[in-house]
mmCIF file of C-alpha atoms in Angstrom:
data_model
loop_
_atom_site.group_PDB
_atom_site.id
_atom_site.type_symbol
_atom_site.label_atom_id
_atom_site.label_comp_id
_atom_site.label_asym_id
_atom_site.label_seq_id
_atom_site.Cartn_x
_atom_site.Cartn_y
_atom_site.Cartn_z
ATOM 1 C CA MET A 1460 20.880 -12.388 64.643
ATOM 2 C CA LEU A 1461 21.162 -15.805 62.553
ATOM 3 C CA GLN A 1462 21.752 -17.419 66.109
ATOM 4 C CA GLU A 1463 18.603 -15.587 67.533
ATOM 5 C CA GLU A 1464 16.399 -16.910 64.490
ATOM 6 C CA LYS A 1465 17.684 -20.357 65.062
ATOM 7 C CA GLU A 1466 16.855 -20.120 68.845
ATOM 8 C CA GLN A 1467 13.354 -18.865 67.904
ATOM 9 C CA LYS A 1468 12.673 -21.518 65.499
ATOM 10 C CA MET A 1469 13.713 -24.323 67.981
ATOM 11 C CA ARG A 1470 11.351 -22.804 70.622
ATOM 12 C CA GLU A 1471 8.560 -22.598 68.297
ATOM 13 C CA LYS A 1472 9.116 -26.208 67.400
ATOM 14 C CA GLU A 1473 9.005 -27.452 70.911
ATOM 15 C CA ALA A 1474 6.009 -25.325 71.583
ATOM 16 C CA GLY A 1475 4.382 -26.889 68.762
ATOM 17 C CA LEU A 1476 5.420 -30.461 69.803
ATOM 18 C CA ALA A 1477 4.332 -29.787 73.402
ATOM 19 C CA GLU A 1478 0.766 -28.760 72.112
ATOM 20 C CA ARG A 1479 0.477 -31.764 69.881
ATOM 21 C CA VAL A 1480 2.072 -34.333 72.087
ATOM 22 C CA PRO A 1481 1.273 -34.161 75.870
ATOM 23 C CA PRO A 1482 4.312 -35.309 78.179
ATOM 24 C CA LEU A 1483 4.198 -38.912 79.167
ATOM 25 C CA ASN A 1484 3.810 -39.849 82.772
ATOM 26 C CA LEU A 1485 5.200 -43.308 83.071
ATOM 27 C CA SER A 1486 5.848 -43.383 86.804
ATOM 28 C CA GLY A 1487 3.252 -45.235 88.593
ATOM 29 C CA LEU A 1488 1.591 -47.146 85.781
ATOM 30 C CA SER A 1489 1.108 -50.978 85.822
ATOM 31 C CA LEU A 1490 2.529 -53.357 83.155
ATOM 32 C CA ARG A 1491 -1.073 -53.579 81.456
ATOM 33 C CA GLU A 1492 -1.518 -49.562 81.401
ATOM 34 C CA LEU A 1493 1.910 -49.340 79.578
ATOM 35 C CA GLN A 1494 0.949 -52.062 77.222
ATOM 36 C CA ASP A 1495 -2.366 -50.204 76.374
ATOM 37 C CA LEU A 1496 -0.238 -46.960 76.056
ATOM 38 C CA CYS A 1497 2.190 -48.536 73.586
ATOM 39 C CA LYS A 1498 -0.704 -49.892 71.455
ATOM 40 C CA ASP A 1499 -2.402 -46.464 71.469
ATOM 41 C CA MET A 1500 0.894 -44.931 70.202
ATOM 42 C CA GLN A 1501 1.345 -47.738 67.554
ATOM 43 C CA GLN A 1502 -2.186 -47.083 66.177
ATOM 44 C CA LYS A 1503 -1.504 -43.259 66.091
ATOM 45 C CA ILE A 1504 1.926 -44.351 64.289
ATOM 46 C CA ASP A 1505 0.124 -46.341 61.827
ATOM 47 C CA VAL A 1506 -2.435 -43.623 61.011
ATOM 48 C CA ALA A 1507 0.193 -41.055 60.367
ATOM 49 C CA ASP A 1508 2.268 -43.491 58.081
ATOM 50 C CA GLU A 1509 -0.962 -44.232 56.193
ATOM 51 C CA ALA A 1510 -1.585 -40.661 55.444
ATOM 52 C CA ARG A 1511 2.180 -39.918 54.730
ATOM 53 C CA TYR A 1512 2.026 -42.817 52.217
ATOM 54 C CA GLU A 1513 -1.188 -41.631 50.707
ATOM 55 C CA ILE A 1514 0.221 -38.085 50.524
ATOM 56 C CA GLY A 1515 3.355 -39.737 48.867
ATOM 57 C CA LEU A 1516 1.380 -41.541 46.268
ATOM 58 C CA LYS A 1517 -0.861 -38.615 45.376
ATOM 59 C CA VAL A 1518 2.544 -36.436 45.060
ATOM 60 C CA SER A 1519 4.076 -39.277 42.699
ATOM 61 C CA LYS A 1520 1.123 -39.461 40.450
ATOM 62 C CA ASN A 1521 0.768 -35.705 40.079
ATOM 63 C CA ASP A 1522 4.351 -35.725 39.029
ATOM 64 C CA LYS A 1523 3.872 -38.278 36.423
ATOM 65 C CA GLU A 1524 0.895 -36.555 35.053
ATOM 66 C CA ILE A 1525 2.902 -33.217 34.832
ATOM 67 C CA GLU A 1526 5.662 -35.028 33.105
ATOM 68 C CA ASN A 1527 3.106 -36.644 30.710
ATOM 69 C CA MET A 1528 1.651 -33.280 29.852
ATOM 70 C CA ASN A 1529 5.007 -31.819 29.412
ATOM 71 C CA VAL A 1530 5.826 -34.684 26.865
ATOM 72 C CA ARG A 1531 2.480 -34.325 25.082
ATOM 73 C CA ILE A 1532 3.140 -30.612 24.704
ATOM 74 C CA THR A 1533 6.397 -31.001 23.340
ATOM 75 C CA GLU A 1534 4.943 -33.516 20.695
ATOM 76 C CA ILE A 1535 2.270 -30.790 19.742
ATOM 77 C CA GLN A 1536 4.597 -28.274 19.216
ATOM 78 C CA SER A 1537 7.006 -30.225 17.274
ATOM 79 C CA LYS A 1538 4.219 -31.653 14.895
ATOM 80 C CA PHE A 1539 2.507 -28.204 14.147
ATOM 81 C CA LYS A 1540 4.751 -25.868 12.434
ATOM 82 C CA LYS A 1541 3.511 -22.244 11.445
ATOM 83 C CA PRO A 1542 2.919 -22.274 7.657
ATOM 84 C CA ILE A 1543 4.633 -19.661 5.500
ATOM 85 C CA LEU A 1544 1.918 -17.148 4.520
ATOM 86 C CA LYS A 1545 1.632 -16.211 1.039
ATOM 87 C CA ARG A 1546 0.680 -12.797 -0.461
ATOM 88 C CA VAL A 1547 -2.835 -12.944 -2.036
ATOM 89 C CA LYS A 1548 -3.842 -10.171 -4.510
ATOM 90 C CA ILE A 1549 -7.567 -9.389 -4.266
ATOM 91 C CA SER A 1550 -9.733 -6.491 -5.496
ATOM 92 C CA ALA A 1551 -11.469 -4.029 -3.334
ATOM 93 C CA GLU A 1552 -14.773 -5.471 -4.072
ATOM 94 C CA ALA A 1553 -13.887 -8.966 -3.537
ATOM 95 C CA MET A 1554 -12.433 -8.018 -0.172
ATOM 96 C CA LEU A 1555 -15.695 -6.476 0.994
ATOM 97 C CA SER A 1556 -17.718 -9.244 -0.258
ATOM 98 C CA VAL A 1557 -15.584 -11.581 1.973
ATOM 99 C CA LEU A 1558 -15.615 -9.156 4.897
ATOM 100 C CA LEU A 1559 -19.082 -8.192 4.943
ATOM 101 C CA GLY A 1560 -20.688 -11.347 3.424
ATOM 102 C CA SER A 1561 -24.397 -10.857 2.248
ATOM 103 C CA LYS A 1562 -24.349 -7.213 3.336
ATOM 104 C CA HIS A 1563 -22.348 -6.240 0.505
ATOM 105 C CA ARG A 1564 -24.574 -5.345 -2.262
ATOM 106 C CA GLU A 1565 -23.368 -2.170 -3.647
ATOM 107 C CA SER A 1566 -20.160 -2.014 -5.421
ATOM 108 C CA PHE A 1567 -17.987 0.886 -4.422
ATOM 109 C CA ASP A 1568 -16.008 2.986 -6.527
ATOM 110 C CA PHE A 1569 -13.041 3.896 -4.838
ATOM 111 C CA LYS A 1570 -11.431 5.743 -7.593
ATOM 112 C CA ALA A 1571 -14.452 8.135 -8.107
ATOM 113 C CA ASN A 1572 -13.627 9.485 -4.493
ATOM 114 C CA LEU A 1573 -10.160 10.499 -5.374
ATOM 115 C CA LYS A 1574 -9.152 14.111 -6.154
ATOM 116 C CA THR A 1575 -8.104 14.692 -9.730
ATOM 117 C CA VAL A 1576 -4.986 16.183 -10.398
ATOM 118 C CA LYS A 1577 -4.378 18.194 -13.464
ATOM 119 C CA LYS A 1578 -0.838 17.718 -14.973
ATOM 120 C CA GLU A 1579 0.831 20.604 -16.615
ATOM 121 C CA GLU A 1580 1.773 19.809 -20.247
ATOM 122 C CA GLU A 1581 5.285 19.645 -20.807
ATOM 123 C CA ARG A 1582 6.619 22.188 -23.018
ATOM 124 C CA LYS A 1583 7.570 20.631 -26.362
ATOM 125 C CA GLU A 1584 10.826 22.569 -27.663
ATOM 126 C CA GLU A 1585 11.500 22.340 -31.200
ATOM 127 C CA VAL A 1586 14.453 20.674 -32.154
ATOM 128 C CA THR A 1587 16.996 22.987 -33.652
ATOM 129 C CA ASP A 1588 20.584 22.901 -34.463
ATOM 130 C CA TRP A 1589 22.388 22.747 -31.205
ATOM 131 C CA ARG A 1590 25.225 25.063 -32.614
ATOM 132 C CA LYS A 1591 22.799 28.003 -32.702
ATOM 133 C CA ASN A 1592 21.750 27.476 -29.039
ATOM 134 C CA VAL A 1593 25.556 27.308 -27.892
ATOM 135 C CA GLU A 1594 26.136 30.568 -29.910
ATOM 136 C CA ALA A 1595 23.003 32.483 -28.452
ATOM 137 C CA MET A 1596 23.924 31.325 -24.887
ATOM 138 C CA SER A 1597 27.441 32.686 -25.195
ATOM 139 C CA GLU A 1598 26.219 35.825 -26.838
ATOM 140 C CA LYS A 1599 23.974 36.192 -23.689
ATOM 141 C CA GLU A 1600 26.633 35.494 -21.248
ATOM 142 C CA ALA A 1601 28.836 37.906 -22.825
ATOM 143 C CA CYS A 1602 26.477 40.788 -22.596
ATOM 144 C CA GLU A 1603 25.695 39.919 -18.997
ATOM 145 C CA TYR A 1604 29.401 40.056 -18.411
ATOM 146 C CA LEU A 1605 30.070 43.372 -20.312
ATOM 147 C CA SER A 1606 26.843 45.211 -18.882
ATOM 148 C CA PRO A 1607 27.244 46.531 -15.292
ATOM 149 C CA ALA A 1608 24.529 45.177 -12.770
ATOM 150 C CA VAL A 1609 21.985 47.804 -11.625
#
């Protein structure tokens, strides 16, 4: 398959050359006609060389521009470092005035919209002698142990 591809490329190359460059018939030409033919070919070669030279210059110029731009990019990236952001405490009204600007006329009371939750009052136990509590607990446990569960 590789050999077939190489042969295919060679055939395409030869066909392209045959289209662009007609075969030379040098037989039967006089010296003057041969010189004219050589001059024409030399002019065609000069035109092709000029085009190749101009294209080479454009390519080298573009390469230099690309290199300069890459250097500029690296310089710019090295100059500017991302600053470390600090946390700023700001009230809700101040935040709205900053965000909305002149549209912010009313002050919003966010706490008024919150639900109220009733807290249960903690039962305050009277401070008593801890020995009485221990004795009362031990009597309850003894009663529960002795009485059968129903």
